[in-house]
Amino acid sequence: MNMNTEHEAASDVATLHWVGGTDGYLKMIDQTLLPTEYKEIECHDVETVWEAIKRLSVRGAPAIGIAAAYGVVVGLQTDAGTSRAEFDQRLKTVADYLAGSRPTAVNLFWALDRLQKLAADSADLDSGDMHALLLEEARRIEVEDLEMCHKIGEVGAALLSPGDGVLTHCNAGGLATSGGGTALAVFFEAARQGKGIHVYADETRPLLQGARLTTWELMQRNVPVTLISDSMAGWVMKEGKIQAVVTGADRIAANGDSANKIGTYSVALLASLHDIPFYIAAPSSTFDLSLESGAEIPIEERQPEEITNGFGKQTAPEGVDVYNPAFDVTPAKFIRGIITERGLIQPVTTEQVLRVLNSEPVQS
């Protein structure tokens, strides 16, 4: 298929969606192949969902949460005719299994906990009805995510001025959610409002999510974008091309410390040095209020081959020692504000986090 045709088709396809009823399956874009190849994966068993999350075929905290919710439904399809006790035990086994796919993105655990709580609160249902209710809840999580993206876009767009240059790191767009994304939703809404912004996207090494995914999404929406390597961010700021930075997050502690793709901390420090506002865009489900600070956020370490043999090409000597954390944590003191569907958290303090998270979502 011609890539122009693929791009046109992809722009109308959700990152992930459920096909059929309780006996259906989860379908998702394989993001490891973008931007040169567009392909969808069909997940008919929980093992395929786990593998898709682990290998980053689906990534981004909100999308991982949705995938996990549907993964539970897939994993329980052969248990809908068992006793409730057997069904509940299988539910725990499936949820625990999916929880082991990636340790940092809190939406994964949030979605799994939500489905398990629903089951605990619905003990009177037989296993078949409970299975159907879990699918309904997974679909509700997906719909809520769509609404969340829109509201984050509205809140964040108000922070940008006409003609602003904005920098982002990694991918926090529609590919990371079921809608327009978090950080990218801000850019899409600002563009819709005619603000004429220009996005600068870091490559985001070592897996190049910024180069492969963010630029691809922005080009689909005709939002002006310039790709730069991670090491260029400071110089582009010094040149005056950047007026704001907006990134996503995978887990946010109670005090506002935010874990995001490795390299985000460096960008935040550079923004602070150049007096450029650094914003995080994330839904309330990305907050983990059980953690007082970012020091408690678990950081996933990935395989060394992602650095030494990126995309199949060896770029380092055999046997070299490699450190490959997938995330870093930006302290709240470097974050000008956190953009959520419930409003802007500013200043970023424990008290303000609680105040905004306990408020009603922004009305469109």
Coordinates of C-alpha atoms in Angstrom, one line a residue:
M1 CA 0.0 0.0 0.0
N2 CA 1.2 3.5 -0.8
M3 CA 2.2 5.4 2.4
N4 CA 0.0 8.4 1.5
T5 CA -3.0 6.1 1.3
E6 CA -1.9 4.5 4.6
H7 CA -1.7 7.8 6.3
E8 CA -5.1 8.8 5.1
A9 CA -6.6 5.5 6.3
A10 CA -4.7 5.8 9.6
S11 CA -6.1 9.2 10.4
D12 CA -9.6 7.8 10.7
V13 CA -8.6 4.7 12.7
A14 CA -8.6 4.6 16.5
T15 CA -5.3 3.7 18.2
L16 CA -7.2 0.7 19.8
H17 CA -10.8 -0.4 19.8
W18 CA -12.9 -3.4 20.7
V19 CA -14.5 -5.5 18.0
G20 CA -17.7 -7.4 18.7
G21 CA -19.3 -8.5 21.9
T22 CA -18.0 -10.4 24.9
D23 CA -16.6 -13.0 22.6
G24 CA -14.8 -10.3 20.5
Y25 CA -11.3 -9.1 20.5
L26 CA -9.0 -6.0 20.9
K27 CA -7.6 -4.4 17.8
M28 CA -4.8 -1.9 17.9
I29 CA -2.2 -0.1 15.7
D30 CA 1.3 -1.6 16.0
Q31 CA 3.1 1.5 16.8
T32 CA 6.5 -0.2 16.5
L33 CA 6.1 -0.1 12.7
L34 CA 5.2 3.6 12.3
P35 CA 5.7 5.7 10.4
T36 CA 6.9 3.5 7.5
E37 CA 4.3 0.8 7.8
Y38 CA 0.7 0.8 9.1
K39 CA -0.5 -2.4 10.5
E40 CA -3.1 -3.4 13.1
I41 CA -2.7 -6.3 15.7
E42 CA -5.7 -8.5 16.7
C43 CA -5.5 -9.6 20.3
H44 CA -7.6 -12.7 20.8
D45 CA -5.9 -13.7 24.1
V46 CA -4.4 -12.0 27.1
E47 CA -0.9 -13.1 26.2
T48 CA -1.1 -11.0 23.0
V49 CA -2.3 -8.0 24.9
W50 CA 0.6 -8.4 27.5
E51 CA 3.1 -8.7 24.7
A52 CA 1.7 -5.6 22.9
I53 CA 2.1 -3.5 26.0
K54 CA 5.5 -4.9 26.8
R55 CA 7.0 -4.4 23.4
L56 CA 5.4 -0.9 23.0
S57 CA 3.0 -1.8 20.2
V58 CA 0.6 0.1 22.4
R59 CA 2.1 2.8 24.6
G60 CA 1.2 6.0 26.4
A61 CA -0.3 5.8 29.9
P62 CA -4.0 6.3 28.9
A63 CA -3.8 3.8 26.0
I64 CA -2.1 1.3 28.2
G65 CA -4.9 1.6 30.7
I66 CA -7.5 1.0 28.0
A67 CA -5.6 -1.9 26.6
A68 CA -5.3 -3.5 30.0
A69 CA -9.1 -3.1 30.6
Y70 CA -9.9 -4.9 27.4
G71 CA -7.1 -7.4 28.1
V72 CA -9.0 -8.5 31.2
V73 CA -12.1 -9.1 29.1
V74 CA -10.1 -11.1 26.6
G75 CA -8.5 -13.1 29.4
L76 CA -11.8 -14.1 30.9
Q77 CA -13.6 -15.2 27.8
T78 CA -13.2 -18.9 28.5
D79 CA -14.4 -18.4 32.1
A80 CA -17.8 -16.8 31.6
G81 CA -19.5 -20.2 32.2
T82 CA -17.7 -21.0 35.5
S83 CA -18.7 -20.4 39.0
R84 CA -18.3 -16.9 40.4
A85 CA -15.5 -18.1 42.7
E86 CA -13.6 -19.6 39.8
F87 CA -14.3 -16.5 37.7
D88 CA -13.0 -14.1 40.4
Q89 CA -9.9 -16.1 40.9
R90 CA -9.2 -16.0 37.2
L91 CA -9.9 -12.3 37.2
K92 CA -7.2 -11.8 39.8
T93 CA -4.7 -14.0 37.9
V94 CA -5.3 -12.1 34.6
A95 CA -5.0 -8.7 36.3
D96 CA -1.8 -9.7 38.1
Y97 CA -0.4 -11.0 34.8
L98 CA -1.2 -7.8 32.9
A99 CA 0.2 -5.7 35.8
G100 CA 3.6 -7.2 35.2
S101 CA 3.8 -5.9 31.6
R102 CA 5.1 -2.4 32.5
P103 CA 5.8 -1.1 36.0
T104 CA 5.8 2.7 35.6
A105 CA 2.6 3.7 33.8
V106 CA 0.1 4.1 36.6
N107 CA -3.0 4.0 34.3
L108 CA -2.3 0.3 33.8
F109 CA -2.9 -0.4 37.5
W110 CA -5.7 2.2 37.8
A111 CA -7.7 0.4 35.1
L112 CA -7.0 -3.1 36.5
D113 CA -8.0 -1.9 40.0
R114 CA -11.2 -0.3 38.6
L115 CA -12.3 -3.5 37.0
Q116 CA -11.5 -5.6 40.1
K117 CA -13.4 -3.2 42.3
L118 CA -16.4 -3.4 40.0
A119 CA -16.4 -7.2 40.3
A120 CA -16.1 -7.0 44.1
D121 CA -19.1 -4.6 44.2
S122 CA -21.1 -6.9 41.9
A123 CA -20.9 -10.2 43.8
D124 CA -24.5 -11.1 43.1
L125 CA -24.0 -11.5 39.3
D126 CA -23.2 -14.8 37.7
S127 CA -19.9 -15.1 35.8
G128 CA -21.5 -14.5 32.4
D129 CA -23.2 -11.3 33.4
M130 CA -20.1 -10.2 35.3
H131 CA -18.0 -10.7 32.1
A132 CA -20.5 -8.5 30.1
L133 CA -20.3 -5.8 32.8
L134 CA -16.5 -5.8 32.7
L135 CA -16.7 -5.2 28.9
E136 CA -19.1 -2.4 29.5
E137 CA -16.7 -0.8 32.0
A138 CA -13.8 -1.2 29.7
R139 CA -15.8 0.6 27.0
R140 CA -16.7 3.3 29.5
I141 CA -12.9 3.8 30.3
E142 CA -12.3 4.3 26.6
V143 CA -15.2 6.9 26.2
E144 CA -14.0 8.8 29.3
D145 CA -10.5 9.0 27.8
L146 CA -12.0 10.5 24.6
E147 CA -13.7 13.2 26.7
M148 CA -10.6 13.7 28.8
C149 CA -8.4 14.4 25.8
H150 CA -10.8 17.1 24.6
K151 CA -11.0 18.9 28.0
I152 CA -7.2 18.8 28.4
G153 CA -6.9 20.3 25.0
E154 CA -9.1 23.2 26.0
V155 CA -7.4 23.9 29.3
G156 CA -3.9 23.7 27.7
A157 CA -4.6 25.8 24.6
A158 CA -5.5 28.7 26.8
L159 CA -1.8 28.8 27.9
L160 CA -0.4 29.3 24.4
S161 CA -0.2 32.6 22.6
P162 CA -0.6 33.1 18.8
G163 CA 2.6 32.3 17.0
D164 CA 4.2 30.4 19.9
G165 CA 6.9 27.8 19.3
V166 CA 6.3 24.8 21.5
L167 CA 8.5 21.9 22.3
T168 CA 7.4 18.4 23.2
H169 CA 9.2 15.2 24.1
C170 CA 8.2 11.6 23.3
N171 CA 4.6 11.0 22.1
A172 CA 1.5 12.2 24.0
G173 CA -0.9 12.3 21.1
G174 CA -3.8 10.2 19.8
L175 CA -1.5 7.2 19.6
A176 CA -1.0 7.4 23.4
T177 CA -4.8 7.6 24.1
S178 CA -8.1 6.8 22.5
G179 CA -8.6 10.4 21.5
G180 CA -6.5 13.4 20.6
G181 CA -3.9 12.8 23.2
T182 CA -2.8 14.9 26.2
A183 CA 0.1 17.2 25.2
L184 CA -0.8 16.9 21.5
A185 CA -4.4 17.6 22.3
V186 CA -3.2 21.0 23.5
F187 CA -1.5 21.6 20.2
F188 CA -4.5 20.4 18.1
E189 CA -6.9 22.7 20.0
A190 CA -4.6 25.7 19.7
A191 CA -4.3 25.0 16.0
R192 CA -8.1 24.7 15.7
Q193 CA -8.4 28.1 17.4
G194 CA -6.1 29.5 14.7
K195 CA -3.2 30.4 17.0
G196 CA -0.6 29.5 14.4
I197 CA 1.7 27.6 16.7
H198 CA 4.7 25.7 15.5
V199 CA 5.7 22.5 17.3
Y200 CA 9.3 21.3 17.8
A201 CA 9.5 17.6 18.5
D202 CA 12.5 15.9 20.1
E203 CA 13.4 12.6 18.5
T204 CA 13.2 11.0 21.9
R205 CA 16.0 8.5 22.0
P206 CA 16.5 5.5 22.0
L207 CA 13.2 4.4 20.5
L208 CA 12.5 7.7 18.6
Q209 CA 8.8 8.0 19.6
G210 CA 9.0 11.7 18.8
A211 CA 10.4 11.2 15.4
R212 CA 8.3 8.2 14.4
L213 CA 5.0 9.0 16.1
T214 CA 4.7 12.7 17.2
T215 CA 5.7 14.1 13.9
W216 CA 3.5 11.6 12.1
E217 CA 0.4 12.6 14.1
L218 CA 1.0 16.3 13.7
M219 CA 1.5 16.0 10.0
Q220 CA -1.8 14.1 9.8
R221 CA -3.5 17.2 11.4
N222 CA -1.5 19.7 9.3
V223 CA 0.0 21.2 12.4
P224 CA 3.5 22.7 11.5
V225 CA 6.2 20.6 13.1
T226 CA 10.0 20.6 13.0
L227 CA 11.9 17.5 14.2
I228 CA 15.1 18.0 16.2
S229 CA 17.4 15.6 18.0
D230 CA 17.2 15.5 21.8
S231 CA 20.6 17.3 22.1
M232 CA 19.4 20.3 20.1
A233 CA 16.6 21.3 22.6
G234 CA 18.8 23.7 24.6
W235 CA 20.1 25.5 21.6
V236 CA 16.7 25.9 20.0
M237 CA 15.5 27.4 23.3
K238 CA 18.5 29.8 23.3
E239 CA 17.7 30.9 19.7
G240 CA 14.2 32.0 21.0
K241 CA 12.2 29.5 19.0
I242 CA 10.5 28.0 22.0
Q243 CA 8.0 29.9 24.2
A244 CA 6.5 26.9 26.0
V245 CA 7.2 23.2 26.6
V246 CA 4.4 20.7 27.0
T247 CA 4.9 16.9 27.6
G248 CA 2.8 14.0 28.9
A249 CA 3.4 11.9 31.9
D250 CA 3.1 8.2 32.9
R251 CA 2.8 8.7 36.7
I252 CA 2.5 11.7 38.9
A253 CA 3.1 11.7 42.6
A254 CA 1.0 13.5 45.2
N255 CA 3.3 16.5 45.2
G256 CA 3.3 16.9 41.4
D257 CA 6.7 15.2 40.7
S258 CA 6.1 13.6 37.3
A259 CA 7.6 10.6 35.6
N260 CA 7.8 10.7 31.8
K261 CA 9.9 9.3 29.0
I262 CA 13.6 9.5 29.6
G263 CA 15.0 12.9 28.6
T264 CA 12.0 14.9 30.0
Y265 CA 14.0 15.9 33.1
S266 CA 16.7 17.3 30.9
V267 CA 14.2 19.3 28.9
A268 CA 12.6 20.7 32.1
L269 CA 16.0 21.8 33.4
L270 CA 16.8 23.5 30.1
A271 CA 13.4 25.2 30.1
S272 CA 14.0 26.5 33.6
L273 CA 17.4 27.9 32.7
H274 CA 15.9 29.8 29.8
D275 CA 12.8 30.9 31.8
I276 CA 10.4 29.0 29.5
P277 CA 7.3 27.6 31.1
F278 CA 7.3 23.8 31.3
Y279 CA 3.9 22.1 31.4
I280 CA 2.8 18.5 32.0
A281 CA -0.5 17.4 30.3
A282 CA -2.1 14.3 31.9
P283 CA -5.5 13.0 33.1
S284 CA -6.4 12.7 36.8
S285 CA -6.0 8.9 36.4
T286 CA -2.2 9.4 35.9
F287 CA -1.8 10.7 39.5
D288 CA -0.7 8.2 42.1
L289 CA -1.7 9.9 45.4
S290 CA -0.3 6.9 47.3
L291 CA 3.2 8.2 46.5
E292 CA 4.3 11.3 48.4
S293 CA 7.0 12.2 45.9
G294 CA 8.7 11.1 42.7
A295 CA 11.4 9.3 44.7
E296 CA 8.9 6.5 45.2
I297 CA 8.0 6.1 41.5
P298 CA 9.3 2.8 40.1
I299 CA 11.4 3.3 37.0
E300 CA 11.3 0.6 34.3
E301 CA 14.7 -0.4 32.9
R302 CA 14.5 -1.9 29.4
Q303 CA 16.8 -4.2 27.4
P304 CA 20.2 -2.9 26.5
E305 CA 19.7 -3.8 22.8
E306 CA 17.4 -0.8 22.4
I307 CA 20.5 1.3 22.7
T308 CA 23.2 -1.0 21.3
N309 CA 21.2 -2.4 18.4
G310 CA 18.5 0.1 17.8
F311 CA 16.1 -0.8 15.0
G312 CA 18.4 -3.8 14.1
K313 CA 21.6 -1.9 13.5
Q314 CA 24.5 -2.4 15.9
T315 CA 25.9 0.9 17.0
A316 CA 28.0 -0.1 20.1
P317 CA 30.7 -2.6 20.8
E318 CA 29.7 -6.1 21.9
G319 CA 29.6 -6.5 25.7
V320 CA 29.5 -2.8 26.5
D321 CA 27.8 -2.0 29.8
V322 CA 24.4 -0.3 29.2
Y323 CA 22.0 1.6 31.5
N324 CA 18.6 2.0 29.9
P325 CA 15.9 3.5 32.2
A326 CA 12.7 4.1 30.2
F327 CA 11.6 7.1 32.3
D328 CA 12.9 9.9 34.5
V329 CA 11.2 12.1 37.1
T330 CA 10.8 15.9 36.8
P331 CA 10.5 17.5 40.2
A332 CA 7.4 19.7 40.7
K333 CA 9.6 22.8 41.2
F334 CA 10.4 22.7 37.5
I335 CA 6.8 22.3 36.4
R336 CA 4.9 25.6 35.8
G337 CA 1.6 23.8 35.7
I338 CA -0.1 20.4 35.2
I339 CA -2.9 20.5 32.6
T340 CA -5.7 18.1 33.5
E341 CA -9.3 17.5 32.5
R342 CA -10.3 19.1 35.8
G343 CA -8.3 22.3 35.2
L344 CA -4.8 23.7 35.6
I345 CA -2.8 22.7 38.7
Q346 CA -0.8 25.9 39.4
P347 CA 1.4 26.2 41.4
V348 CA 2.3 22.6 41.5
T349 CA 2.0 21.7 45.2
T350 CA 0.5 18.8 47.1
E351 CA -2.3 21.1 48.3
Q352 CA -3.1 22.4 44.8
V353 CA -3.0 18.8 43.3
L354 CA -5.6 17.7 45.8
R355 CA -7.8 20.8 45.3
V356 CA -7.9 20.4 41.5
L357 CA -8.3 16.6 41.5
N358 CA -11.2 16.9 43.9
S359 CA -13.0 19.4 41.6
E360 CA -15.4 18.6 38.8
P361 CA -14.1 18.2 35.3
V362 CA -13.9 21.3 33.1
Q363 CA -17.2 21.9 31.2
S364 CA -16.7 22.2 27.4

